[in-house]
Amino acid sequence: MNKLIVTVALLFIALGNAMAQSTDFEYEKEQIKNVKATVKVLNNGELYVIVPDNNESMRYISQQLPKEFKVDGLKVTFTGWEGKIPPNVRMMGKPLKLKCICISKSEMKKYGLKKAKYTFK
């Protein structure tokens, strides 16, 4: 009985490690600058993506997206680096490392936000 419990526990640990996604992506050297986009929430209500206005089929995912900017329909402008999706990995969007993200004064007013621009190192 003890061997079974230990085996099952080790199996769960191994599966957990295999399923964990790495947050360290390789990023392009060229920056993408001043891209106008819209923040959208996906069906699960927990994942926010940034969709460029000029390319509706492209989606970016950034862990740096400020909590205040996680609003469905918010119009943003951002500068950053696109990440490369590793082979054999499926993602809901392309990784994005933000340099800065900002919104207009009208968007601030519309959604009652306090800060218009975030800059990252």
Coordinates of C-alpha atoms in Angstrom, one line a residue:
M1 CA 0.0 0.0 0.0
N2 CA 2.8 2.4 0.9
K3 CA 4.6 1.7 -2.4
L4 CA 1.4 2.5 -4.3
I5 CA 1.1 5.9 -2.5
V6 CA 4.7 6.8 -3.1
T7 CA 4.4 5.7 -6.8
V8 CA 1.3 7.8 -7.3
A9 CA 2.9 10.8 -5.5
L10 CA 6.0 10.6 -7.7
L11 CA 3.8 10.3 -10.8
F12 CA 2.0 13.5 -9.9
I13 CA 5.2 15.4 -9.3
A14 CA 6.6 14.2 -12.6
L15 CA 3.5 15.2 -14.5
G16 CA 3.4 18.6 -12.7
N17 CA 7.0 19.4 -13.8
A18 CA 6.3 18.2 -17.4
M19 CA 3.2 20.4 -17.6
A20 CA 4.7 23.5 -16.1
Q21 CA 5.4 26.2 -18.7
S22 CA 8.7 28.0 -18.7
T23 CA 8.3 31.8 -18.3
D24 CA 11.7 32.4 -19.9
F25 CA 11.2 33.0 -23.6
E26 CA 13.7 34.0 -26.2
Y27 CA 12.9 37.5 -27.4
E28 CA 13.5 39.2 -30.8
K29 CA 16.3 41.8 -30.9
E30 CA 14.1 44.3 -32.8
Q31 CA 11.6 46.3 -30.7
I32 CA 8.1 46.7 -31.9
K33 CA 7.2 50.3 -31.3
N34 CA 4.1 52.3 -30.6
V35 CA 1.6 49.5 -31.5
K36 CA -2.0 50.5 -31.1
A37 CA -4.0 47.6 -29.6
T38 CA -7.0 46.5 -27.6
V39 CA -6.9 44.4 -24.4
K40 CA -9.3 41.5 -24.6
V41 CA -10.4 38.9 -22.1
L42 CA -10.7 35.3 -23.3
N43 CA -13.6 33.1 -22.4
N44 CA -12.2 31.8 -19.1
G45 CA -12.2 35.3 -17.7
E46 CA -8.7 34.9 -16.4
L47 CA -6.5 35.4 -19.4
Y48 CA -6.0 38.8 -20.9
V49 CA -4.5 39.2 -24.4
I50 CA -3.4 42.3 -26.3
V51 CA -4.7 42.3 -29.9
P52 CA -3.0 44.8 -32.3
D53 CA -5.6 46.9 -34.1
N54 CA -3.8 46.4 -37.5
N55 CA -3.7 42.6 -37.2
E56 CA -6.8 41.1 -35.6
S57 CA -5.4 37.5 -36.0
M58 CA -2.3 38.3 -33.8
R59 CA -2.5 38.0 -30.0
Y60 CA 0.1 38.8 -27.4
I61 CA 0.3 37.6 -23.8
S62 CA 2.3 39.6 -21.3
Q63 CA 2.8 38.8 -17.6
Q64 CA 3.7 42.5 -17.2
L65 CA 0.2 43.8 -18.1
P66 CA -0.7 46.0 -15.1
K67 CA -3.7 44.9 -13.1
E68 CA -5.3 48.3 -13.7
F69 CA -5.1 47.7 -17.5
K70 CA -6.8 44.3 -17.3
V71 CA -10.0 45.7 -18.7
D72 CA -11.9 44.1 -21.7
G73 CA -11.9 46.6 -24.6
L74 CA -9.3 49.0 -23.2
K75 CA -7.3 50.7 -26.0
V76 CA -3.6 50.8 -25.4
T77 CA -0.3 51.7 -27.1
F78 CA 2.7 49.6 -26.3
T79 CA 6.4 49.2 -27.1
G80 CA 8.3 45.9 -26.4
W81 CA 9.8 42.7 -27.8
E82 CA 8.0 39.7 -29.3
G83 CA 8.9 36.4 -27.9
K84 CA 9.5 33.2 -29.8
I85 CA 7.1 30.3 -29.0
P86 CA 9.2 27.2 -28.4
P87 CA 8.7 24.2 -30.7
N88 CA 5.9 21.8 -29.6
V89 CA 4.3 24.4 -27.3
R90 CA 0.8 25.7 -27.9
M91 CA 0.0 29.1 -26.4
M92 CA -3.0 31.4 -26.6
G93 CA -0.8 34.2 -27.9
K94 CA 2.8 35.2 -28.6
P95 CA 4.8 36.2 -25.5
L96 CA 5.4 39.9 -25.1
K97 CA 8.0 41.6 -23.0
L98 CA 6.8 45.2 -22.5
K99 CA 9.0 48.2 -22.4
C100 CA 6.1 50.6 -21.9
I101 CA 2.3 50.6 -22.2
C102 CA 0.0 53.6 -22.1
I103 CA -3.5 54.7 -22.6
S104 CA -5.1 58.0 -23.7
K105 CA -6.8 60.5 -21.3
S106 CA -10.2 59.6 -22.8
E107 CA -9.6 55.9 -21.9
M108 CA -8.6 56.9 -18.4
K109 CA -11.8 58.8 -18.0
K110 CA -14.0 56.1 -19.6
Y111 CA -12.7 53.3 -17.3
G112 CA -11.9 55.5 -14.3
L113 CA -8.2 54.6 -14.3
K114 CA -5.6 56.5 -12.2
K115 CA -2.4 56.0 -14.2
A116 CA -1.9 56.4 -17.9
K117 CA 1.6 55.0 -18.5
Y118 CA 3.7 52.2 -17.1
T119 CA 7.4 51.8 -18.0
F120 CA 9.3 48.6 -17.3
K121 CA 13.0 47.8 -17.1

